[in-house]
mmCIF file of C-alpha atoms in Angstrom:
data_model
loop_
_atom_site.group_PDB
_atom_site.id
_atom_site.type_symbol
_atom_site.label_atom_id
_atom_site.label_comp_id
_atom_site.label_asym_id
_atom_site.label_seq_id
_atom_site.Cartn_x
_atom_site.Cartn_y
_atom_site.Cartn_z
ATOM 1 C CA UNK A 299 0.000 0.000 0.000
ATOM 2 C CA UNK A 300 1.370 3.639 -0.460
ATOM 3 C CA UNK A 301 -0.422 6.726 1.060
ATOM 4 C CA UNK A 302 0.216 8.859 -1.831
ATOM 5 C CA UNK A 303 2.560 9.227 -5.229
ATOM 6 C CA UNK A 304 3.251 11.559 -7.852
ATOM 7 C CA UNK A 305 1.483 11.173 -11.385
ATOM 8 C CA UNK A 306 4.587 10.449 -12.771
ATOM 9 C CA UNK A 307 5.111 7.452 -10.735
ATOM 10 C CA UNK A 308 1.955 6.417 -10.905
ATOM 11 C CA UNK A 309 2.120 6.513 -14.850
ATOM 12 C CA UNK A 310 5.256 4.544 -14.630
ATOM 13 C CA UNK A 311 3.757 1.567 -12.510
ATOM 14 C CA UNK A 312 0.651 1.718 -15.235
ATOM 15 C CA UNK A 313 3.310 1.866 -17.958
ATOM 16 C CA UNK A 314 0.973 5.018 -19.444
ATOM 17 C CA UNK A 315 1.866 7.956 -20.846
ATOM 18 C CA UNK A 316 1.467 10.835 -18.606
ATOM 19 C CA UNK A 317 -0.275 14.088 -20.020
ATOM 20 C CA UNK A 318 -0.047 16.380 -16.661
ATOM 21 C CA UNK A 319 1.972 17.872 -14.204
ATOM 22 C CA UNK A 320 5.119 15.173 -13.200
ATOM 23 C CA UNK A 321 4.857 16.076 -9.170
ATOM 24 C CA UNK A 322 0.877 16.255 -9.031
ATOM 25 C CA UNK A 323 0.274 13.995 -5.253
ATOM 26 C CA UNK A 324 -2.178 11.321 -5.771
ATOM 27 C CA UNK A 325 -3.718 10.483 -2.580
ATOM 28 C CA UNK A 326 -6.041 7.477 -3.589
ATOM 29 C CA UNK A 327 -8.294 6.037 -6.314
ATOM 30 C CA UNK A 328 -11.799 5.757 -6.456
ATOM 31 C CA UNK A 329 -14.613 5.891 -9.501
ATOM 32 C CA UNK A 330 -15.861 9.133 -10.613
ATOM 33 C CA UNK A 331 -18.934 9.647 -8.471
ATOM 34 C CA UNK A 332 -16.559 9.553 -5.339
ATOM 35 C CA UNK A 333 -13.417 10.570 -5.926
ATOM 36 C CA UNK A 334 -12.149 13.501 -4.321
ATOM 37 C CA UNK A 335 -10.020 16.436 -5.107
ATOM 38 C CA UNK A 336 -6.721 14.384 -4.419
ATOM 39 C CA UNK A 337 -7.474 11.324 -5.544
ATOM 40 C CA UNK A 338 -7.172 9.844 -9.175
ATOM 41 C CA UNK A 339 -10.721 7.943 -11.064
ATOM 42 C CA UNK A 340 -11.056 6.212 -14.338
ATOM 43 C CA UNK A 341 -13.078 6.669 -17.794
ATOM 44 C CA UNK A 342 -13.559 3.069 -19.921
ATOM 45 C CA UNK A 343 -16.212 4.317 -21.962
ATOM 46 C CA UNK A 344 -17.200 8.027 -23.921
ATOM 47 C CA UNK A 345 -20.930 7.411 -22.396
ATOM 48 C CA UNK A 346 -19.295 8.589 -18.884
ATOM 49 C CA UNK A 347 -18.386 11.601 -20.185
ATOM 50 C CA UNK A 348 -21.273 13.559 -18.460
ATOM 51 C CA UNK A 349 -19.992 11.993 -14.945
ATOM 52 C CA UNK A 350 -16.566 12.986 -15.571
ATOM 53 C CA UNK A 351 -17.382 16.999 -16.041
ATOM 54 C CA UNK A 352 -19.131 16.151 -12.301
ATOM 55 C CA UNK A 353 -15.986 14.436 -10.692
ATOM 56 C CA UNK A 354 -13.964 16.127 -8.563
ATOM 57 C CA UNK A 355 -10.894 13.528 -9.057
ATOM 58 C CA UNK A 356 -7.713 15.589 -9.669
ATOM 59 C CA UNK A 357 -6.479 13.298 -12.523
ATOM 60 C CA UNK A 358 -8.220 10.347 -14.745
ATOM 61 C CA UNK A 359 -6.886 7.449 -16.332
ATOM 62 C CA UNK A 360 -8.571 6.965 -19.791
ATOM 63 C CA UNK A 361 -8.038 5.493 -23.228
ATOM 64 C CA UNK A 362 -6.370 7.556 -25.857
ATOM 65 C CA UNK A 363 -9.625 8.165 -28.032
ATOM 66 C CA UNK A 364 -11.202 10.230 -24.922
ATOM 67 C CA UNK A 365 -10.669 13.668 -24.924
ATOM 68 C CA UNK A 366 -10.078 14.598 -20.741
ATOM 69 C CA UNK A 367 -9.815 17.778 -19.280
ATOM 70 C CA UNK A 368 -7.868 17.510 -16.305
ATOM 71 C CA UNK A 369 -3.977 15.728 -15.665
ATOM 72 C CA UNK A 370 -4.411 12.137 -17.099
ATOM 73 C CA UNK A 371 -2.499 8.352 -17.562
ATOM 74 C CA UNK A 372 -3.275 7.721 -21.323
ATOM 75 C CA UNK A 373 -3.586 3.725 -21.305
ATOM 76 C CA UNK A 374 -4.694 0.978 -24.056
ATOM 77 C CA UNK A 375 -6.926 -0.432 -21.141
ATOM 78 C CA UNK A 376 -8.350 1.856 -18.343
ATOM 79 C CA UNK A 377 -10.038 -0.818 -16.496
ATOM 80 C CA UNK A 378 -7.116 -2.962 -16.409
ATOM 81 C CA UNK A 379 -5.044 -0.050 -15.164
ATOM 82 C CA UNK A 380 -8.152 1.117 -12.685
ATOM 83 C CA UNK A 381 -7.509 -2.518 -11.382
ATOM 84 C CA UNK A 382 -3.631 -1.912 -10.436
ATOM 85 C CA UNK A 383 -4.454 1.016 -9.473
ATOM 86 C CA UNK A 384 -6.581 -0.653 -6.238
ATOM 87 C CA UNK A 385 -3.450 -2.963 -5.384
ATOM 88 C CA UNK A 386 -1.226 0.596 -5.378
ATOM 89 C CA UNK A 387 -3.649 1.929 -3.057
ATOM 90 C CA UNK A 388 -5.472 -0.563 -1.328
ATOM 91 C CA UNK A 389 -5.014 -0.818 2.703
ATOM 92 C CA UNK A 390 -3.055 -3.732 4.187
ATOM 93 C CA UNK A 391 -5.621 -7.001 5.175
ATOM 94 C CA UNK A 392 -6.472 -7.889 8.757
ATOM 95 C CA UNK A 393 -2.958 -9.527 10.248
ATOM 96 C CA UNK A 394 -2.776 -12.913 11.598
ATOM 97 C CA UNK A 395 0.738 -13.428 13.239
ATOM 98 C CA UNK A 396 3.125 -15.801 11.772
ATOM 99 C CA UNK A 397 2.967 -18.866 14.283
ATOM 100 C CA UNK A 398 0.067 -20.994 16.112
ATOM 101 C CA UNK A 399 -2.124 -18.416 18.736
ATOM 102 C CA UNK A 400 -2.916 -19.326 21.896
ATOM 103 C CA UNK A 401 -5.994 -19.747 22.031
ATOM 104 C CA UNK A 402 -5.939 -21.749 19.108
ATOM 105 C CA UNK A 403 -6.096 -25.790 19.053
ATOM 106 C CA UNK A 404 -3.749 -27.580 16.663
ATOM 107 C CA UNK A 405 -3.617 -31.277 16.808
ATOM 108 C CA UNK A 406 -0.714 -31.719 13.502
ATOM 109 C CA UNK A 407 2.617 -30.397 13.149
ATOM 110 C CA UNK A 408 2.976 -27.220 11.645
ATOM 111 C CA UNK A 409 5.960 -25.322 9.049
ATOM 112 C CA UNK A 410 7.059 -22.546 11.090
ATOM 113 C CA UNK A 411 5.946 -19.653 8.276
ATOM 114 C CA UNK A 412 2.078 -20.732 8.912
ATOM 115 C CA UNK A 413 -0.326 -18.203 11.091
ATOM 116 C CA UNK A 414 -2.929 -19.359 12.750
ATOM 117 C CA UNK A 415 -5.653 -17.148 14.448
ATOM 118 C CA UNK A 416 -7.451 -17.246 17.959
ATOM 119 C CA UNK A 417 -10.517 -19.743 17.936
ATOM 120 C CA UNK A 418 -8.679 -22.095 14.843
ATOM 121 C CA UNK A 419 -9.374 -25.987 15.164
ATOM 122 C CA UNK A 420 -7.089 -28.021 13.273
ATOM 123 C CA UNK A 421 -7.823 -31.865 13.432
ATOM 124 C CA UNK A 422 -5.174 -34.723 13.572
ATOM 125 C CA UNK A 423 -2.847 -35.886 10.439
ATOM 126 C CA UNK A 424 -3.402 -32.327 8.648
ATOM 127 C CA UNK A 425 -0.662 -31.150 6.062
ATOM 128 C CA UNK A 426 -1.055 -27.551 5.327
ATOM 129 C CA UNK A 427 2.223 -25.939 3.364
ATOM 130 C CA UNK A 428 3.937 -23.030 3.573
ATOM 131 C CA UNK A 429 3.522 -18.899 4.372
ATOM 132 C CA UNK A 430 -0.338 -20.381 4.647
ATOM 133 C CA UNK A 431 -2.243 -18.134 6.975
ATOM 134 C CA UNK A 432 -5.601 -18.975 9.180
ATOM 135 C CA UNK A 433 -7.491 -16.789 10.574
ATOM 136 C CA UNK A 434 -9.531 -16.738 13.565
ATOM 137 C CA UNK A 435 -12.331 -19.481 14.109
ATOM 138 C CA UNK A 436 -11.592 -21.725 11.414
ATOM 139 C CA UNK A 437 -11.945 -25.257 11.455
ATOM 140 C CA UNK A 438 -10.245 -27.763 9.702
ATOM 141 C CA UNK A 439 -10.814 -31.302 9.995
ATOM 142 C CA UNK A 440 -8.655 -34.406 10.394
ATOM 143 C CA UNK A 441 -6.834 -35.903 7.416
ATOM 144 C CA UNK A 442 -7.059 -32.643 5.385
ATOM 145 C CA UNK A 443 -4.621 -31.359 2.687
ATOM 146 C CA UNK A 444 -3.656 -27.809 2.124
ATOM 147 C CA UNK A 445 -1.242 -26.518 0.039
ATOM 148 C CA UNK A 446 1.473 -23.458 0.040
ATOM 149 C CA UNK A 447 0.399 -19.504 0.010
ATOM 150 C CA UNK A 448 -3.447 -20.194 0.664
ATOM 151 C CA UNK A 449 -5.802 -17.873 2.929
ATOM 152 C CA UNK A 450 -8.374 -18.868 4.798
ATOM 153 C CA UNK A 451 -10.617 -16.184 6.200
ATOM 154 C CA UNK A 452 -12.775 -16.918 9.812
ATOM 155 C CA UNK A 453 -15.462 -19.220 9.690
ATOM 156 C CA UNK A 454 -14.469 -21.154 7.277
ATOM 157 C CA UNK A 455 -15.274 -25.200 7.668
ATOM 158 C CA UNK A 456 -13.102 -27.849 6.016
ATOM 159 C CA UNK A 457 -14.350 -30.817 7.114
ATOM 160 C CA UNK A 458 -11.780 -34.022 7.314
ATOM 161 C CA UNK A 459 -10.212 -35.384 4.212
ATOM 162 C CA UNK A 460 -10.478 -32.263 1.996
ATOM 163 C CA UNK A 461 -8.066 -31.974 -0.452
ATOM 164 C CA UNK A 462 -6.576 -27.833 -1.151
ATOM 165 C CA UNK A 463 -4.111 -27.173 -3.348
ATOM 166 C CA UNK A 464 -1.308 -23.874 -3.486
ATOM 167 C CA UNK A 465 -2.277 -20.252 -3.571
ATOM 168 C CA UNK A 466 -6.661 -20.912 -2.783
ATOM 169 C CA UNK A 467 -8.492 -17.815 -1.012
ATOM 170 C CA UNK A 468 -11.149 -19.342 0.888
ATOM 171 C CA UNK A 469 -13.718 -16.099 2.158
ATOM 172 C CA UNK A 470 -15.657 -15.934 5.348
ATOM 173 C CA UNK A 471 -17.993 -18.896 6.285
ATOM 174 C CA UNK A 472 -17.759 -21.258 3.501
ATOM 175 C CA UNK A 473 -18.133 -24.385 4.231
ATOM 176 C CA UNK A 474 -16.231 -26.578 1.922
ATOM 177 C CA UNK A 475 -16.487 -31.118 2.459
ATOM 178 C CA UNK A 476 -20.036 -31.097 4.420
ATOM 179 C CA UNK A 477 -22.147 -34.134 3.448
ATOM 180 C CA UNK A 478 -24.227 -33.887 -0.094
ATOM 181 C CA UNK A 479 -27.843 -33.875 -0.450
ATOM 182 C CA UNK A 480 -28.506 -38.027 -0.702
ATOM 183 C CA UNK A 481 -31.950 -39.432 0.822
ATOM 184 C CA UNK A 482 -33.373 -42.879 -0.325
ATOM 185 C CA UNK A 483 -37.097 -42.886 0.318
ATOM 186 C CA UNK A 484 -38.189 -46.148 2.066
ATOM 187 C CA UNK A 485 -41.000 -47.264 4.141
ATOM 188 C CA UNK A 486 -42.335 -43.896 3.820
ATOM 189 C CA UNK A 487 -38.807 -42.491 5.476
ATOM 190 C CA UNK A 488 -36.333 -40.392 3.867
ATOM 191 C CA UNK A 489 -32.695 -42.486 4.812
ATOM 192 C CA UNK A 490 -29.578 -40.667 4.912
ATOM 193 C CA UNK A 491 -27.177 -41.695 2.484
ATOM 194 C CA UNK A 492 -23.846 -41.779 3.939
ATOM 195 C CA UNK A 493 -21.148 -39.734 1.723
ATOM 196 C CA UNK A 494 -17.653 -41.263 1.492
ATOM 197 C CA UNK A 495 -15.960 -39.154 -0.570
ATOM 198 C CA UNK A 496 -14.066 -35.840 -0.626
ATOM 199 C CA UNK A 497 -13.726 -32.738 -2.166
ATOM 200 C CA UNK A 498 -10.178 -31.455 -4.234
ATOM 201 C CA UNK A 499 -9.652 -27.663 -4.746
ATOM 202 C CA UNK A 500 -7.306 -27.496 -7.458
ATOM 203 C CA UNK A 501 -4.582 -24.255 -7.646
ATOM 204 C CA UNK A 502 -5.544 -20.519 -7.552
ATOM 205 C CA UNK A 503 -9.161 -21.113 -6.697
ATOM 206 C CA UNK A 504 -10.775 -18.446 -5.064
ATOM 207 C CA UNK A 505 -14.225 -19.323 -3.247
ATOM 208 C CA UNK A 506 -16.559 -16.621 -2.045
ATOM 209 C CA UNK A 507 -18.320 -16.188 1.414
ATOM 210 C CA UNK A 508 -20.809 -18.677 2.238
ATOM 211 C CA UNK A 509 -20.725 -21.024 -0.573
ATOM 212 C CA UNK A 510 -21.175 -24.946 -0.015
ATOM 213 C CA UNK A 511 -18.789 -27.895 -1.651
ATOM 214 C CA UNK A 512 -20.448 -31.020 -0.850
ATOM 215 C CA UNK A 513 -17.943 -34.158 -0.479
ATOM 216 C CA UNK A 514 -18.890 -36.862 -3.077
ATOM 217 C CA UNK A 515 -20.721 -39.540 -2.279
ATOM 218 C CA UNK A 516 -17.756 -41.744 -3.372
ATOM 219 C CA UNK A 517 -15.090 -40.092 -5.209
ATOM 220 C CA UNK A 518 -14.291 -36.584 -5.355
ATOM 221 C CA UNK A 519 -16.291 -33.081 -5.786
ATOM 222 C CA UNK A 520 -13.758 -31.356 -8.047
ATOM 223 C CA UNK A 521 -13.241 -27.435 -8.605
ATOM 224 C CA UNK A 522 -10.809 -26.947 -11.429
ATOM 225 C CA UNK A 523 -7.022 -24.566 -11.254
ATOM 226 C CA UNK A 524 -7.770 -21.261 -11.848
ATOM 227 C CA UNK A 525 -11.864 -21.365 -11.391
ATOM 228 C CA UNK A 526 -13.303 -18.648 -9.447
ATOM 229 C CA UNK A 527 -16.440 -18.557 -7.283
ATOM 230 C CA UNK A 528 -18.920 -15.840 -5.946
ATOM 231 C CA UNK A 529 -20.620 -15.793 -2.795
ATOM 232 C CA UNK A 530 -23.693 -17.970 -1.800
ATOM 233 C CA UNK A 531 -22.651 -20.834 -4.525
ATOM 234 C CA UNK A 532 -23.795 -24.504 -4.141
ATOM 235 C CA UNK A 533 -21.965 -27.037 -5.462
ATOM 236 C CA UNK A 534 -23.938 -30.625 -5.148
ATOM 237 C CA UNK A 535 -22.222 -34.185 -4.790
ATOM 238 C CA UNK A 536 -19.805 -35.358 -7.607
ATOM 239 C CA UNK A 537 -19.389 -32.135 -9.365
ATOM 240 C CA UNK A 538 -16.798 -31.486 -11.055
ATOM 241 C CA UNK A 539 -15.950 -28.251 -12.521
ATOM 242 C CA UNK A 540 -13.418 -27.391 -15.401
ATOM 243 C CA UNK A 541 -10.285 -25.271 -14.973
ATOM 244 C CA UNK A 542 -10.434 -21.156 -15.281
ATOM 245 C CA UNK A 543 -14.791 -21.464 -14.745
ATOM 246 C CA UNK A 544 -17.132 -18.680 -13.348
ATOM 247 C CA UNK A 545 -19.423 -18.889 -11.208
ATOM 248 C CA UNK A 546 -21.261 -15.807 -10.151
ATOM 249 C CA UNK A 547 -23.324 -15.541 -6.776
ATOM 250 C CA UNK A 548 -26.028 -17.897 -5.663
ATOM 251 C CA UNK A 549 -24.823 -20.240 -8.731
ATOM 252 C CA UNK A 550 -26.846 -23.841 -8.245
ATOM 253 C CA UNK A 551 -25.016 -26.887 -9.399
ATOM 254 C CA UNK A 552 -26.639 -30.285 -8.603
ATOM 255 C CA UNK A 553 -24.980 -33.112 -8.007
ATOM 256 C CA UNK A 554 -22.781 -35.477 -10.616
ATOM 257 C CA UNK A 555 -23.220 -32.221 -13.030
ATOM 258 C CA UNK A 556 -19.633 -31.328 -14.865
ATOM 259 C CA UNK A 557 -18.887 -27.718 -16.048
ATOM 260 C CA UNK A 558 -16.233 -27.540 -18.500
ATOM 261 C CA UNK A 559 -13.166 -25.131 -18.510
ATOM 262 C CA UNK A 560 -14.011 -21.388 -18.979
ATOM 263 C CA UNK A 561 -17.399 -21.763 -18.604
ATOM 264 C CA UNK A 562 -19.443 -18.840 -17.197
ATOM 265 C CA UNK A 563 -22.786 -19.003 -15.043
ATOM 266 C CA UNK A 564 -24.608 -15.629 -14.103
ATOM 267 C CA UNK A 565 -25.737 -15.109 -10.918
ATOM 268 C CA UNK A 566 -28.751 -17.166 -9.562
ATOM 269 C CA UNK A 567 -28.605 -19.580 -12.835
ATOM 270 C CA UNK A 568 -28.847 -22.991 -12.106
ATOM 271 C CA UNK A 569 -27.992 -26.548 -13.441
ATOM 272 C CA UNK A 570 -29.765 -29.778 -13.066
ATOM 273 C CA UNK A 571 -28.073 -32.796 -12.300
ATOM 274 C CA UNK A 572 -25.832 -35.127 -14.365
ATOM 275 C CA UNK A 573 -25.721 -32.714 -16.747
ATOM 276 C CA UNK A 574 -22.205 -31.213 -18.950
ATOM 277 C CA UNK A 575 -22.158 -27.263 -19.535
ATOM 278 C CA UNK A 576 -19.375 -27.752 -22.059
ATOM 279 C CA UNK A 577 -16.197 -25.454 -22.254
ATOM 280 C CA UNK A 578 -16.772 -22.129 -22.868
ATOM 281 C CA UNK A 579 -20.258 -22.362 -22.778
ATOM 282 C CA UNK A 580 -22.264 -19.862 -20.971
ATOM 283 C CA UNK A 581 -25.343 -19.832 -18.633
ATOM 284 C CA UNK A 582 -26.845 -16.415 -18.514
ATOM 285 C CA UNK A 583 -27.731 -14.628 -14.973
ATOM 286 C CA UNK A 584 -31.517 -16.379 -13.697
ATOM 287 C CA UNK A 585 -31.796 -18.958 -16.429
ATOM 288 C CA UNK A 586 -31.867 -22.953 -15.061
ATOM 289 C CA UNK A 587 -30.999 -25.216 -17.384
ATOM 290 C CA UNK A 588 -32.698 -28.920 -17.816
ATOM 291 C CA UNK A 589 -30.390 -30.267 -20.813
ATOM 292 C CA UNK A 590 -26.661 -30.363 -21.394
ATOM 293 C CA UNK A 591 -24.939 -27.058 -23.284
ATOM 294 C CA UNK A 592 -22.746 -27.689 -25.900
ATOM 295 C CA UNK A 593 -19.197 -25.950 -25.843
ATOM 296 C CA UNK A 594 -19.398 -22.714 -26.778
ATOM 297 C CA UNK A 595 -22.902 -21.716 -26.710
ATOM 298 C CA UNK A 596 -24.545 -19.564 -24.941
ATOM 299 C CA UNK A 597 -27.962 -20.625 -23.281
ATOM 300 C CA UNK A 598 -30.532 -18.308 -20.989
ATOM 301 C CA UNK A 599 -34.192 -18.693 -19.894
ATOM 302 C CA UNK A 600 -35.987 -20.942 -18.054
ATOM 303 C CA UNK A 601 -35.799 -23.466 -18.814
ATOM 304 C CA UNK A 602 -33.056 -22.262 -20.755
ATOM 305 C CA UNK A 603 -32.510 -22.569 -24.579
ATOM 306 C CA UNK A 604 -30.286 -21.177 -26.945
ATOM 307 C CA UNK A 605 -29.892 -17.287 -26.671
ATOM 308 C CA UNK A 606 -30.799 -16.401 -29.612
ATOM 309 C CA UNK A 607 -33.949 -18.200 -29.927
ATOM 310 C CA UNK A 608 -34.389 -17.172 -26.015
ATOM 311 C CA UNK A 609 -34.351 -13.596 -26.830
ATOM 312 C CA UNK A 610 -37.032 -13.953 -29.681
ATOM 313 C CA UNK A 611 -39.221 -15.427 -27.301
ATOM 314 C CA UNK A 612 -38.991 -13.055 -24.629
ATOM 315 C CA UNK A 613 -39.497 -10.676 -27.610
ATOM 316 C CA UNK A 614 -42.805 -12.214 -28.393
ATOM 317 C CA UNK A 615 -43.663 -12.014 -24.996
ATOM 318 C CA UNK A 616 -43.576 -8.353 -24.561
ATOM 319 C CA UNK A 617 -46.081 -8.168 -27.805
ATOM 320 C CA UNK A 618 -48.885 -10.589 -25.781
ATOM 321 C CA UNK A 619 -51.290 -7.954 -24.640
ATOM 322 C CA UNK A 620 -51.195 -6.248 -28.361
ATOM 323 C CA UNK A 621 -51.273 -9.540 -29.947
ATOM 324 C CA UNK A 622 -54.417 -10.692 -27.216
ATOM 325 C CA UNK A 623 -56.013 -6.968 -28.185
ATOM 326 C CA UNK A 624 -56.039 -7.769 -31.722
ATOM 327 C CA UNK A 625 -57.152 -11.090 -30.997
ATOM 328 C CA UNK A 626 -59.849 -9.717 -29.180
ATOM 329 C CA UNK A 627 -61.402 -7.389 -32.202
ATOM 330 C CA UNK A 628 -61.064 -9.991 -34.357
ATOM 331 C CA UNK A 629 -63.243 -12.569 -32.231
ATOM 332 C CA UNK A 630 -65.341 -9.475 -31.869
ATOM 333 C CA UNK A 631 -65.500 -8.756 -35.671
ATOM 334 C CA UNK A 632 -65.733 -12.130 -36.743
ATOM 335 C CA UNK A 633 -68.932 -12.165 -33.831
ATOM 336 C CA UNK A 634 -70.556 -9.547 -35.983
ATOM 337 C CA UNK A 635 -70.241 -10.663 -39.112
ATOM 338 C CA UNK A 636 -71.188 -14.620 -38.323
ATOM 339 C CA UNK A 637 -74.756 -12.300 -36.561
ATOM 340 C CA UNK A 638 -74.838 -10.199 -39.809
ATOM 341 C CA UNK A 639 -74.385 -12.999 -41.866
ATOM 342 C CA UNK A 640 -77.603 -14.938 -39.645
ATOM 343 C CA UNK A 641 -79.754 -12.023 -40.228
ATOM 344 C CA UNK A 642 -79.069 -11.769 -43.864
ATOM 345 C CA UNK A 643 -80.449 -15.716 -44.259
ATOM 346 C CA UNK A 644 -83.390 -15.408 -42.225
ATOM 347 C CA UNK A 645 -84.363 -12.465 -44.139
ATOM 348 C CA UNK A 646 -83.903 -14.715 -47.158
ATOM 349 C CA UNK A 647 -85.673 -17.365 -45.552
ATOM 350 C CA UNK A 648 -89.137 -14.998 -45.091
ATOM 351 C CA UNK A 649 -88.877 -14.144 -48.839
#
């Protein structure tokens, strides 16, 4: 974190080209709406334009096609650079002291460069690598597996034979291994059944607060390298999702479904189970999905169908109370004529 830096510097670290005064201060960064007289903002897009004139940020970071009128950091990609621009500024995170805390219990030897926080349970026969840290009131079962560089915010549950590999950011309160939905109905009684298996986090997964990984039944629950998860996710028994996939908040994912690598799911979409969302494919925010998606395509609605053809419908859908008006005078027309047309032959009929 630094407190404050010159334009100039701040150009450099961007690698932009600086069209201002070299010793301007820069104080902070924040988006247009907020920023204050020493701080520095963004523009990605000409429609902001109107904002801008409103900001008060002493200096903007913009593409080379917007004209600004203020000290700026020309830059091929302004929300790229409004994005290093947070890790210049951003405060330090909440410290957890290298070493175990007192009040913590650890039942597994430990590498010397791990910190664990006050209130952290960790179980018998855990392995958890290097410069890892803990924080307070985590729990972490027996037989677990976690790898080098991960961080593990409070209230997070890791329940016994989870597998985690290097670099994960687990977020407050997700609860990663607890048993999957199973229940075999008989006699009239739904009957637990029990879940042997695991779950394996693979590298640089990120999992937001509150989200459930269910352990497989037998075998693994699998979240791909790379994949990144919002808050209030689900993940069901046996899923298994590709490397570098999406998943935005209150994503639903039942069991023994597999989501291929660089998929994306908007928030609230959902996915039946023992389905395949192929690689790449997409699953637009809302839409719940009762058939597989082939790679690359996109899918929305519910249930959802190919975008395209989605977007027609919903089209024809705002044209229903026109089309049922219309439909309405011509029943009504059609009425009259089928009475005018009766008159006319019993007229005919008294000749």
């Amino acid at each position: 974190m630094v407190n404050a830096i010159t334009l100039k510097e701040l150009s450099h670290r961007l690698q932009g080209r600086l069209a201002g005064p070299e010793d301007l201060i820069i104080c902070g960064v924040n988006d247009l709406t907020q920023a204050t007289q020493d701080q520095i903002s963004f523009i990605g897009n000409k429609k902001y334009l109107p904002m801008l004139a409103e900001s008060k940020a002493c200096a903007i970071v913009a593409s080379p096609d917007i004209q600004i009128d203020r000290p700026a950091i020309i830059v091929d990609n302004p929300i790229l650079a409004f994005a290093k621009m947070l890790d210049i500024f951003a405060p330090p995170l909440p410290k957890v002291d290298v070493g175990v805390h007192p009040a913590a219990v650890v039942n597994s030897p430990l590498d010397k460069s791990i910190a664990v926080g006050a209130g952290a349970y960790i179980g018998e026969n855990v392995i958890i690598g290097a410069n890892t840290i803990i924080h307070p009131n985590v729990y972490i079962g027996s037989e677990v597996r976690i790898g080098q560089d991960c961080l593990i915010w409070p209230g997070v549950v890791i329940r016994e034979r989870v597998i985690i590999g290097d670099r994960v950011i687990i977020h407050p309160n997700a609860v990663i291994g607890a048993d999957g939905f199973g229940f075999n109905l008989i006699n009239g009684k739904h009957c637990k059944v029990t879940h042997t298996g695991t779950v394996v986090i693979e590298d640089d997964v990120e999992i937001g607060a509150c989200t459930c990984i269910d352990r497989a039944k037998a075998g693994a629950t699998r979240v791909g390298a790379g994949t990144k998860i919002d808050n209030l996710v689900q993940l069901g028994h046996n899923v298994k999702i590709g490397e570098h996939a999406l998943l935005a908040g209150q994503v639903g994912i039942a069991g023994s479904t597999n989501i291929g690598r660089y998929a994306m799911l908007g928030g609230q979409s959902g996915v039946i189970d023992n389905l395949t969302v192929g690689d790449g494919a997409q699953l637009t925010a809302g839409s719940v999905t009762y058939r597989s998606i082939p790679d690359g395509k996109m899918y929305s609605g519910w249930p959802a169908q190919d975008n395209i053809a989605s977007l027609r419908q919903q089209a024809m859908l705002r044209k229903l109370p026109e089309l049922q008006k219309t439909i309405m005078d011509l029943t009504k027309r059609i009425h009259e004529l089928e009475q005018t047309i009766h008159n006319s032959e019993r007229n005919d009929d008294r000749r």
